[in-house]
XYZ file of C-alpha atoms in Angstrom:
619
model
C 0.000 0.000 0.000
C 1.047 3.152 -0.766
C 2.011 5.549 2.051
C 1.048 9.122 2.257
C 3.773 12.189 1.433
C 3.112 14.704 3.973
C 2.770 18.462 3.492
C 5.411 20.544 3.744
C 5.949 21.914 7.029
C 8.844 24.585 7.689
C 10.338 25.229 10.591
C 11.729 28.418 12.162
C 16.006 28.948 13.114
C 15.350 27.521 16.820
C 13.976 24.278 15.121
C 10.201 25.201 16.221
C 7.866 24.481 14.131
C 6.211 27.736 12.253
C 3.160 27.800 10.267
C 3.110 28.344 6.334
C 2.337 32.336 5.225
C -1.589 30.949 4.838
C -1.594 30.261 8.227
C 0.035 33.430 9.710
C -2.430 35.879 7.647
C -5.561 34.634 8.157
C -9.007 35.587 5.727
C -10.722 37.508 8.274
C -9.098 40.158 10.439
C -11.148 39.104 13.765
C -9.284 35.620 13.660
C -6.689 35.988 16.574
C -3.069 35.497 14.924
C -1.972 31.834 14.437
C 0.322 30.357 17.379
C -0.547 33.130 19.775
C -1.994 32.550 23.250
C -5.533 33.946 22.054
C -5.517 31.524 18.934
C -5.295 28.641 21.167
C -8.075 29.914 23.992
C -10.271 29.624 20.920
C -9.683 26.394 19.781
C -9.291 25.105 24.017
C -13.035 26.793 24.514
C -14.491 25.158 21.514
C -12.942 21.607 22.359
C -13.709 22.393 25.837
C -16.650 23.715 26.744
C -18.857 22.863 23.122
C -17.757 19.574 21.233
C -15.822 17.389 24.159
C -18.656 17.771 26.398
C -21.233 17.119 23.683
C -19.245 13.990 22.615
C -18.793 12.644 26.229
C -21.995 12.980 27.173
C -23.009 11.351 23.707
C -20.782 8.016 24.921
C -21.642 7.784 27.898
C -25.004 7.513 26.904
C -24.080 4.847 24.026
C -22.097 3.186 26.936
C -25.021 2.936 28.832
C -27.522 1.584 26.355
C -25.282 -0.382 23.625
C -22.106 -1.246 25.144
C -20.425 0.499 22.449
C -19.686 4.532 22.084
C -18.560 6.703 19.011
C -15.838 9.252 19.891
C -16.827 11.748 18.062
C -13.314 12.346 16.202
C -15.870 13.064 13.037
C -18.273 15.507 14.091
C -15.208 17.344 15.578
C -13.009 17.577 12.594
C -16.012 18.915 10.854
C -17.134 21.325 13.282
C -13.411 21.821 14.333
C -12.851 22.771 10.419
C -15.312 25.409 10.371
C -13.948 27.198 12.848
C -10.204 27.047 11.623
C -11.261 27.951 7.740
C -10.921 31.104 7.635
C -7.103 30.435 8.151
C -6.917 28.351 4.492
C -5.504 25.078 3.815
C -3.611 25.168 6.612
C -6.332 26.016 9.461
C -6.376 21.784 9.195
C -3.955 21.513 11.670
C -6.299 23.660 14.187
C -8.910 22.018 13.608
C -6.895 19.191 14.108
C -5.952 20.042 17.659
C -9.592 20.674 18.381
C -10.415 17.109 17.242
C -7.506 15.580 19.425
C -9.132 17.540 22.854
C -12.496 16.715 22.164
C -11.806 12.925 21.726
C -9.835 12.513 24.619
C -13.174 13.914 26.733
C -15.392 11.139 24.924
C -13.302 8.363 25.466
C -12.940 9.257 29.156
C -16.334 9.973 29.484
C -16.922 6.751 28.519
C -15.822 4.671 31.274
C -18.788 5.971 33.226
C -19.271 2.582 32.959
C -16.453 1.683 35.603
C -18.781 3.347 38.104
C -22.027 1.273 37.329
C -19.801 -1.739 37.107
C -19.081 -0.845 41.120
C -22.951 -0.357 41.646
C -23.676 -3.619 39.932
C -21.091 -5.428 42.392
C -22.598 -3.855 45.730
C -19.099 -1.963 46.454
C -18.601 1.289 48.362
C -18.655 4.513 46.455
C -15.505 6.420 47.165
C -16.089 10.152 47.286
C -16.282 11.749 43.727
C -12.921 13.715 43.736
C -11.225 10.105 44.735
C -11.978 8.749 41.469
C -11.891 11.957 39.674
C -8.273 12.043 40.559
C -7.732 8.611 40.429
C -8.936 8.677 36.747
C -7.260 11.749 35.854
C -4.090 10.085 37.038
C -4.277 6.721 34.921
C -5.532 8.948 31.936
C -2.139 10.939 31.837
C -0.177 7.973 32.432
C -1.970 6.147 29.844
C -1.218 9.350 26.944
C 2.158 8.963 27.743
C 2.725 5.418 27.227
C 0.485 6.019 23.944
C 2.875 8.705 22.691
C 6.353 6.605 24.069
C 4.552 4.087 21.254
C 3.993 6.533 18.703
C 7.117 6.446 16.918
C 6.632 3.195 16.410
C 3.431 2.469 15.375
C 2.715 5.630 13.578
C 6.369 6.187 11.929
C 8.475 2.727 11.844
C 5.268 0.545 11.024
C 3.227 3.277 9.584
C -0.266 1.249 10.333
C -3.154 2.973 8.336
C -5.286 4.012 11.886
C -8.567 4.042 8.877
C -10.590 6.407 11.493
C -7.943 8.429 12.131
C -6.973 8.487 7.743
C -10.625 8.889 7.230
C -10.229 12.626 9.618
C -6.994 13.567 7.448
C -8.651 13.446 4.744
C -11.625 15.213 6.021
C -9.829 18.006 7.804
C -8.027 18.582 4.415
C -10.867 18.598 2.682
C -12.755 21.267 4.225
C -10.194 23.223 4.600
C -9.334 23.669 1.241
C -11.263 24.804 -1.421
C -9.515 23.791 -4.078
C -9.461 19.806 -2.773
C -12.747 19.954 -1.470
C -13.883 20.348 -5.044
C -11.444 17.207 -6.490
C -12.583 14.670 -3.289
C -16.211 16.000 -1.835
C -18.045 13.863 -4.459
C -16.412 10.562 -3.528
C -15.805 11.748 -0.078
C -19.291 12.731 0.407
C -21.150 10.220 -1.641
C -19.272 7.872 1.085
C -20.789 9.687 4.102
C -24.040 9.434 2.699
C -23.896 5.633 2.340
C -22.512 4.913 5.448
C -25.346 6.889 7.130
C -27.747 5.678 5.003
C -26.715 1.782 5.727
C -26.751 2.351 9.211
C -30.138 3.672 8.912
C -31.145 0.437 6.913
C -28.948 -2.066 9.119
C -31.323 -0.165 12.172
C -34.848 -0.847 10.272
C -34.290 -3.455 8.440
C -34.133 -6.512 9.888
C -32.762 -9.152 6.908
C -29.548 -6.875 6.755
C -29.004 -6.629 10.505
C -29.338 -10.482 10.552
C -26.700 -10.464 8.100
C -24.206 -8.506 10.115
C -23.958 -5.190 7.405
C -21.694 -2.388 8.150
C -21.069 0.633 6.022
C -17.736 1.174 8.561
C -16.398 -2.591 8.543
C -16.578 -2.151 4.627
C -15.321 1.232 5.306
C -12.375 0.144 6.930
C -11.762 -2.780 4.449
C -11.557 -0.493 1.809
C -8.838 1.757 3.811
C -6.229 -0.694 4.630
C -7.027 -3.306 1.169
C -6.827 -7.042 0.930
C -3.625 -8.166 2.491
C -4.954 -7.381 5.884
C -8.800 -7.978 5.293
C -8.437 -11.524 3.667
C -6.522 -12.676 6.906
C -9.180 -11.415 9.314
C -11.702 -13.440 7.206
C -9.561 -16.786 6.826
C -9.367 -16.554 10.740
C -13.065 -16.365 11.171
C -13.694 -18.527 8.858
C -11.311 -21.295 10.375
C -12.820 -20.433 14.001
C -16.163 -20.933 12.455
C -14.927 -25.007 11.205
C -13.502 -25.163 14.763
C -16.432 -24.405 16.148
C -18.257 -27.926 16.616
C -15.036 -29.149 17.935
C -14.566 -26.993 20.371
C -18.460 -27.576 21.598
C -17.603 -30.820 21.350
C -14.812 -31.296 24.149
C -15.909 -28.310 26.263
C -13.904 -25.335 25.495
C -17.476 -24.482 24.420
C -20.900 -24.509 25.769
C -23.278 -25.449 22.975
C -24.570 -21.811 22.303
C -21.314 -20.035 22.476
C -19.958 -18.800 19.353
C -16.374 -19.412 18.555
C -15.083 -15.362 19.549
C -15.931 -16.552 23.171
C -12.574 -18.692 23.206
C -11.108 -16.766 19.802
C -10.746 -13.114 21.359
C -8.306 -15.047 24.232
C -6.172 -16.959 20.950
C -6.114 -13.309 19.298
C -4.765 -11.371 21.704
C -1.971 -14.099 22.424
C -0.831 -13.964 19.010
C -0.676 -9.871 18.750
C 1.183 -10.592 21.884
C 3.279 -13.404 20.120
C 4.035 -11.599 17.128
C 5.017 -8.235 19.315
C 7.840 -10.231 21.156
C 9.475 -10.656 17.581
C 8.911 -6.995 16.447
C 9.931 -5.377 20.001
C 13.092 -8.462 19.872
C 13.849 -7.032 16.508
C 13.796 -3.225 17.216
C 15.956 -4.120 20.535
C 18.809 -5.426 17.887
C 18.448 -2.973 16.036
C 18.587 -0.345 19.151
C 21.823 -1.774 20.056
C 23.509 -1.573 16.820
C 22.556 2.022 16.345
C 24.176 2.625 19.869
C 27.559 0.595 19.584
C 27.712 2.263 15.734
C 26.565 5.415 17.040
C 24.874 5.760 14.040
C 22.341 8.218 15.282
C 20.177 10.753 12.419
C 21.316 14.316 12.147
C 18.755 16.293 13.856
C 17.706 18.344 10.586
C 16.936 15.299 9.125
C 14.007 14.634 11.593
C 10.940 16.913 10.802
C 10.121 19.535 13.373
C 6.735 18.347 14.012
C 7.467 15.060 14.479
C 10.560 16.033 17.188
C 9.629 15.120 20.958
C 11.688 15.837 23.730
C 12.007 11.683 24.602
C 13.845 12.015 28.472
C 10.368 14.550 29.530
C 7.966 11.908 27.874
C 9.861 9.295 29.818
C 9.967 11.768 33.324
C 6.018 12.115 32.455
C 4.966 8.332 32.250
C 7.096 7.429 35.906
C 5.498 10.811 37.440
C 1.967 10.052 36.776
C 2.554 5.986 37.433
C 3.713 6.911 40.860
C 1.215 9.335 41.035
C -1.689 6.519 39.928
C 0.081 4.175 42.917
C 0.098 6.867 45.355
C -4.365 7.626 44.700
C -4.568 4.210 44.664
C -3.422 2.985 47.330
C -3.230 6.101 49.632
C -6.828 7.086 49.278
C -8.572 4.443 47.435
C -6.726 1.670 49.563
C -5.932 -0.659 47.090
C -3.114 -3.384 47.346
C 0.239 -1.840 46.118
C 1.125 -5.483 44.117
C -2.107 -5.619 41.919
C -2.091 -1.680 41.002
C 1.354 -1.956 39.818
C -0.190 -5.362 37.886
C -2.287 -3.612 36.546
C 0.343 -0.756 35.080
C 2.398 -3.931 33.867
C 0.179 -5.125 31.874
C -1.014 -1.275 30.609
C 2.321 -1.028 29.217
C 1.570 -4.164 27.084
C -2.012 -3.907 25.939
C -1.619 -0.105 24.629
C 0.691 -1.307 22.086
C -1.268 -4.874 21.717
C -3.974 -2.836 21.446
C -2.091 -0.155 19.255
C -1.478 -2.656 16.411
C -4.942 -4.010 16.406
C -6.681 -0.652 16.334
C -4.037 0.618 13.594
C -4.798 -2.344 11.323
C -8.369 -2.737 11.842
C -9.679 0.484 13.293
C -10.810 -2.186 16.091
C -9.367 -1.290 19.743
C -10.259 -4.120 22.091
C -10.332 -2.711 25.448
C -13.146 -4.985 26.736
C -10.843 -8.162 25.764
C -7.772 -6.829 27.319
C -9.632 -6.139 30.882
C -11.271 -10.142 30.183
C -7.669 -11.236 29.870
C -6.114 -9.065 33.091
C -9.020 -10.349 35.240
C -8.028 -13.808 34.001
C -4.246 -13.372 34.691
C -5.029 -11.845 37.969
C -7.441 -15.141 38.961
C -3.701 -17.154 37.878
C -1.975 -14.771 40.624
C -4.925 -16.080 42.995
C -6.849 -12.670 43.251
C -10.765 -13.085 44.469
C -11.359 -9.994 46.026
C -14.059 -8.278 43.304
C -12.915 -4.579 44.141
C -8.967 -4.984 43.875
C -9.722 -6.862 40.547
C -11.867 -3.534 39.427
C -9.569 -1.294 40.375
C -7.049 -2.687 38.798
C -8.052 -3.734 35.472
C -9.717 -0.321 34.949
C -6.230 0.819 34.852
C -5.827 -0.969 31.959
C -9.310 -0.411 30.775
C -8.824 3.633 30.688
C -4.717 3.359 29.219
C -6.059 1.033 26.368
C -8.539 3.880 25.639
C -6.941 6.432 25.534
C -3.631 5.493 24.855
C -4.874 4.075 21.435
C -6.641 6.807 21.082
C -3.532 9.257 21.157
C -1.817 6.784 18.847
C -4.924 7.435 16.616
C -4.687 10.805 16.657
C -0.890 10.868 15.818
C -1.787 9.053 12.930
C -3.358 12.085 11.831
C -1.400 14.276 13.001
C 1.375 12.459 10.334
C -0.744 12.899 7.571
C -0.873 16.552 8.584
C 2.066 17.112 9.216
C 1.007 18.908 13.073
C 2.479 19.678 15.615
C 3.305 16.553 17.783
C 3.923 18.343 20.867
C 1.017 20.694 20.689
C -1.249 18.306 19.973
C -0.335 16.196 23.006
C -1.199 19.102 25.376
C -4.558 19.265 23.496
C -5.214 15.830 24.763
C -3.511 16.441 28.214
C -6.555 18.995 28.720
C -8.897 17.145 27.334
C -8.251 13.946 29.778
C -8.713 16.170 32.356
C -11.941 17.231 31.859
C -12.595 14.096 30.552
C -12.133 12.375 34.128
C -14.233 15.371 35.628
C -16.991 14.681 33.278
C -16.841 10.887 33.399
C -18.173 10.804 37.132
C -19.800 13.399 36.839
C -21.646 11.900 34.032
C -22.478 8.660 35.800
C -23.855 10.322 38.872
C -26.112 12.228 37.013
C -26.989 9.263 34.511
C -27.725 6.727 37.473
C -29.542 8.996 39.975
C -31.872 10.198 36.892
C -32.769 6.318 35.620
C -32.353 4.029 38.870
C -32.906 1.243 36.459
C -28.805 1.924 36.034
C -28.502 0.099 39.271
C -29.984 -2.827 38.023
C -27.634 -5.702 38.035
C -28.673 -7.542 34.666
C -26.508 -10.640 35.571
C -27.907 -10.934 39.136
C -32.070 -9.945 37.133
C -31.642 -10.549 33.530
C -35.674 -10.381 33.042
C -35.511 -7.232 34.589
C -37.399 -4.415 32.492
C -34.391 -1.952 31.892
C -35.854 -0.675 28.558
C -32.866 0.425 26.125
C -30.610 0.616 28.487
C -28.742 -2.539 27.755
C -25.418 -1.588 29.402
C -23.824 -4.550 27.458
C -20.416 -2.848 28.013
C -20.837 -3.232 31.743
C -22.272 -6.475 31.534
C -18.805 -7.931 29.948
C -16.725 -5.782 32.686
C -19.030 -7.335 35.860
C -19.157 -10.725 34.017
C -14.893 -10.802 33.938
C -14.761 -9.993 37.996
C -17.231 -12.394 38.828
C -14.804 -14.966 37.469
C -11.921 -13.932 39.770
C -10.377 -17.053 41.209
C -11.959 -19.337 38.281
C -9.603 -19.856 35.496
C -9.972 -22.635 33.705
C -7.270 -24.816 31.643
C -8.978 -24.031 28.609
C -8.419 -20.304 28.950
C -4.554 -21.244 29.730
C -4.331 -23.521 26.683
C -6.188 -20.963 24.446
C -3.361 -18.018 25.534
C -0.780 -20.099 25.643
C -1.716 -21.474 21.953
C -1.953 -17.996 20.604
C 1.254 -16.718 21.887
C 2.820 -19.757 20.252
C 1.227 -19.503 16.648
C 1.495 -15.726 16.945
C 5.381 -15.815 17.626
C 6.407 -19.351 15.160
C 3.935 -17.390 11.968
C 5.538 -13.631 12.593
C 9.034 -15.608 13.021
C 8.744 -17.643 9.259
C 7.132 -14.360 8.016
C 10.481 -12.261 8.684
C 12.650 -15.287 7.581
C 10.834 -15.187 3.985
C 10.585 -11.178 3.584
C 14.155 -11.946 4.252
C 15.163 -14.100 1.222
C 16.523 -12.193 -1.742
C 15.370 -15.035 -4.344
C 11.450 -14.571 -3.061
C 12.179 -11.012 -3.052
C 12.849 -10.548 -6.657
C 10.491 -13.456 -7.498
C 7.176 -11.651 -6.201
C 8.781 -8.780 -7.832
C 9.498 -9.459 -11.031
C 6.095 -11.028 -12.426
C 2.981 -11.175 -12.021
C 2.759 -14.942 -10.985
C 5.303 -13.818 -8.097
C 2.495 -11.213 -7.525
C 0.491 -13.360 -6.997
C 2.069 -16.044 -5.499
C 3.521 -13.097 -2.631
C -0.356 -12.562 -2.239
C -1.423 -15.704 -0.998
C 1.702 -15.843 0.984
C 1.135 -12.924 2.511
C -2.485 -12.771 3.213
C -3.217 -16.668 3.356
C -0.614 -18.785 4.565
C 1.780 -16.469 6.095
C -1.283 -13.800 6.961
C -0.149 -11.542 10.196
C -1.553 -12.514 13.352
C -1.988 -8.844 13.623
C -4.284 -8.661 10.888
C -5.687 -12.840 11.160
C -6.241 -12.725 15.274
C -9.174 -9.799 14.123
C -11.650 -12.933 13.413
C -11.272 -14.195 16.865
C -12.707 -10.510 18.250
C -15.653 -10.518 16.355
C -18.436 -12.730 14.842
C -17.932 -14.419 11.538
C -20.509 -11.902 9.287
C -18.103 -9.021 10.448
C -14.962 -10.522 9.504
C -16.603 -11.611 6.144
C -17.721 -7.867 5.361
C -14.287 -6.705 6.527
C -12.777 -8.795 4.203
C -15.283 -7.634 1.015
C -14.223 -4.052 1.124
C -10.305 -5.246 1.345
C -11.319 -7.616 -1.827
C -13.127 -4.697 -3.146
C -10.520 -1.806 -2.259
C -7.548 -4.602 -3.718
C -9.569 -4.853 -7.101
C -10.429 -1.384 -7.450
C -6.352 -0.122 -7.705
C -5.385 -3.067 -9.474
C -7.897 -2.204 -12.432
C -6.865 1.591 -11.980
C -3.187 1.142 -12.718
C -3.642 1.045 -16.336
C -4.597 4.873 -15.598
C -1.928 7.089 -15.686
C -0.534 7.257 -12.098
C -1.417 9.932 -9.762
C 1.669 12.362 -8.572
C 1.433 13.461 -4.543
C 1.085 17.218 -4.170
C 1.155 19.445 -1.280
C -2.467 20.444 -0.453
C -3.774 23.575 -1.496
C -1.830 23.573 -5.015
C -5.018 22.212 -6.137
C -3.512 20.232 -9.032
C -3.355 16.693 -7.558
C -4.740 15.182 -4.235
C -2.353 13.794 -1.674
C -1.334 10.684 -2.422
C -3.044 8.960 0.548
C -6.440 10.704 -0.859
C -7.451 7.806 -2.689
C -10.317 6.909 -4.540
C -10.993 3.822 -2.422
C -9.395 5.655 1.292
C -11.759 8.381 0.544
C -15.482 6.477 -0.545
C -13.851 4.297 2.462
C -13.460 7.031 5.256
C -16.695 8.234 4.051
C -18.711 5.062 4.728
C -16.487 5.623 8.414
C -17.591 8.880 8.884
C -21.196 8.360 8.086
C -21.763 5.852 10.173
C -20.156 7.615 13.231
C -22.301 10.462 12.489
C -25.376 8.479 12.572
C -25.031 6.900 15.484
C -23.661 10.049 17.389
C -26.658 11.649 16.373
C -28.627 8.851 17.326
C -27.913 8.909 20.521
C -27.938 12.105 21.197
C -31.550 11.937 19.819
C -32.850 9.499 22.519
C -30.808 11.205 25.189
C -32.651 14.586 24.415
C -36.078 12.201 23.644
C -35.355 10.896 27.677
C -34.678 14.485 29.118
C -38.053 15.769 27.321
């Protein structure tokens, strides 16, 4: 796949980054000047006080009643755009920064959930500030681990993040005339789709049954076949295991194979990591004996971060999440730091599946810490809570910030800037989030409702599948059983041996020029790589989800793969810097443009839908 060339971005004599002549005159003379303190109060109060709180309260509604929430990362590009145009092509990257803030609120506000989850369970509310603080705490030592991963997965791997693409190419869009007018027919004829599948998917009940979704397609036509076609051979081999594995037990007979598959999954991201991270260690080394390090004016301004005051960041706020903890929320000192452990892990696990997939786990990860914890012989409900919703809120956000990097690289922003954005935005993200939940629960008891404990109870929409998973996990404290083990220890194995022969062959100067140098090699490196060599990155994505997803992932791949094959007899398309007008960016595809569209339609469906019933409740 190709990868995007970024804008041009200068940089001043100190080496700080300095915005383009567009930027520093803006169209209308009321706009305060780009960079100054004023120009960033603006963008701060609309993130702020207007689009974070409208997207936080949106998921923690959609938390509430489907288990699932939308981050709003669409609806604040747009709206984030129209307040940035009037400084041209290059108001993108303020608009940008709005986006990142007003993200980091949803996704915080979203584990209101945490809260019920303690409700369900009978346990003692701390006082509010406790876990305001306590949240706050793991939220800015979750950003930082996200941005210590960022160079990695964003620069080195370059994963596609197709939510994060899909808000590039939007914030370009509408910020520019002149590409607004080459991509708004296929970006917009996207949008419309998606929302209008959604709408059908919601009314229609032959295509829900079928498991449609404009943003699985969506995504499938972002990232193309050689990840999609993996996903779908792993569901589809789950789905032949299936019987078997109802046969001896590792299944009941109603269970469907992502029960057991989401464990093998996340063993094999985990297996296939250990040979990356083994890999970059090498390589590490070398560079340091060599001293073979970069000139610094070869690194691009924007992308520069000061590395020793990210590290100083991630140990100040993990002592500071071990001092709440266990200081005022009296938690055992062992578990919390478990729990911080294993963060470390799952936000680059979790990294690499949302970058490939635009899927982020976080429910599976907190199954799989409650599980390890039960193998440490933890029973108490609370310390299990407590400490898995460390990991719960650092998966969150953390991928979240490595989402919004991605987008930031497309951009060409600021990388340092836009981290503060999100600093402020946790913040009054972990304000909001129990705040949020107070309000929710004291204005619909039926909140309180344990579903597991009174699962005919009459709780209306509010199916609170989210915290149904999270209760369901610490209620099986002190239960592991050996089929769990032999799942994890079965996908760390086939994760590690397939990633191991899949460096061996990329390796192998003969294979190299063979899929090369014809189109049988083509085509034989095809089915290598997305068959019999697939990534257990890209394969372990049809153990998270049911079989019609993966198969509808994998269409818009199929679909995405076709599309540019059949396209290259047309003459090739030359990368330009936005605003020329003359050429899109070379990441504005046909196919990563219909596809974010499909992304962004959807989101903005369901965002709107719930903020719909939540104003239908209040009236």
């Amino acid at each position: 796949m190709a990868r995007p060339v970024l804008p041009p971005f200068p940089s001043s004599p100190t080496g700080i980054p300095q915005a383009p002549p567009s930027l520093q005159r803006p169209r209308y003379g009321w706009l305060p000047p780009p960079g100054s303190w004023k120009f960033h109060l603006l963008l701060s109060a609309v993130a702020i006080f207007v689009l974070g709180p409208l997207g936080g309260i949106a998921a923690s509604y959609m938390n509430f009643s489907l288990g699932i929430f939308v981050g709003g990362q669409v609806l604040a590009g747009i709206l984030g755009s129209a307040v940035t145009y009037g400084y041209g092509p290059e108001g993108k990257h303020g608009a940008n920064y709005i986006q990142t803030m007003a993200a980091s609120v949803a996704s915080m506000c979203a584990m209101a959930v945490l809260i019920q989850a303690m409700v369900w369970l009978g346990m003692p509310q701390p006082p509010a500030w406790h876990l305001m603080l306590f949240l706050g705490c793991v939220g800015m030592f979750g950003v930082g681990v996200g941005m210590l991963y960022t160079p990695l997965l964003v620069d080195r791997l370059q994963l596609d993040f197709p939510s994060g693409h899909a808000v590039a190419n939007i914030l370009r869009a509408l910020t520019d005339k002149r590409l607004l007018k080459r991509s708004i027919a296929k970006l917009g004829g996207g949008a419309g789709a998606g929302a209008l599948v959604a709408w059908l998917t919601e009314h229609v009940a032959r295509l829900g049954a079928i498991g449609l979704s404009a943003s699985t397609v969506g995504v499938g036509l972002v990232v193309g076949s050689r990840i999609t076609v993996p996903a779908m051979v792993g569901g589809l081999l789950g789905a032949a295991a299936t019987p078997w594995l109802r046969e001896h037990g590792w299944l009941a007979p109603d269970e469907p194979f992502r029960k057991i598959g989401f464990l093998v999954g996340l063993a094999m991201i985990c297996g296939a990591a250990v040979v990356d991270l083994s890999l970059l260690a090498v390589q590490a080394v070398e560079r340091v004996r060599n001293r073979a390090r970069l000139p610094a004016d070869e690194v691009p301004a924007w992308k520069q971060v000061n590395l020793p005051r990210l590290l100083a960041w991630v140990v100040f706020w993990g002592v500071a999440v071990v001092l709440v903890a266990t200081r005022l929320l009296g938690q055992p000192l062992g578990f919390i730091l478990f729990g911080m452990a294993l963060s470390l892990l799952f936000v680059l696990i979790n990294g690499i599946a949302y970058g490939m997939t635009d899927q982020n786990p976080i429910s599976s990860a907190f199954v799989v810490s409650v599980l390890l914890m039960s193998l440490l012989g933890l029973k108490e409900p609370l310390v299990g809570l407590m400490s898995a919703s460390i990991l719960l809120v650092c998966t969150s956000v953390g991928s979240d910030m490595q989402q919004d990097r991605s987008t930031g690289w497309r951009l060409g922003t600021d990388r340092t800037l836009q981290f503060r954005y999100q600093v402020v935005g946790i913040v009054m993200g972990a304000v909001l989030c129990v705040g949020l939940a107070r309000v929710f629960m004291s204005a619909y008891p039926v909140l309180a409702i344990n579903q597991l404990d009174d699962p005919t109870a009459p709780v209306g929409q509010w199916g609170s599948a989210m915290t149904y998973k999270i209760v369901g996990a610490i209620r099986s404290l002190g239960t592991l059983s050996e089929h769990t083990v032999k799942a994890l220890l079965l996908g760390l194995v086939v994760g590690f041996l397939i990633e191991v022969a899949r460096k061996l062959l990329k390796r192998d100067a003969r294979y190299t020029r063979f899929v090369q140098g014809s189109r049988t090699g083509f085509a034989v490196g095809w089915v290598m790589e997305a068959v019999l060599l697939s990534s257990p990155y890209a394969s372990s994505f049809g153990g998270f989800v049911n079989l019609p997803v993966a198969l509808w992932f994998g269409v818009g791949g199929i679909l995405s793969s076709l599309w540019n094959t059949l396209s290259r007899r047309a003459a090739p398309q030359v990368a330009g810097a936005p605003g020329e007008g003359e050429v899109l960016p070379e990441d504005m595809s046909t196919t990563s443009l219909v596809g974010g569209g499909l992304l962004a339609g959807e989101s903005l469906y369901f965002l709107v839908l719930g903020l719909a019933g939540l104003v239908a409740l209040l009236g």
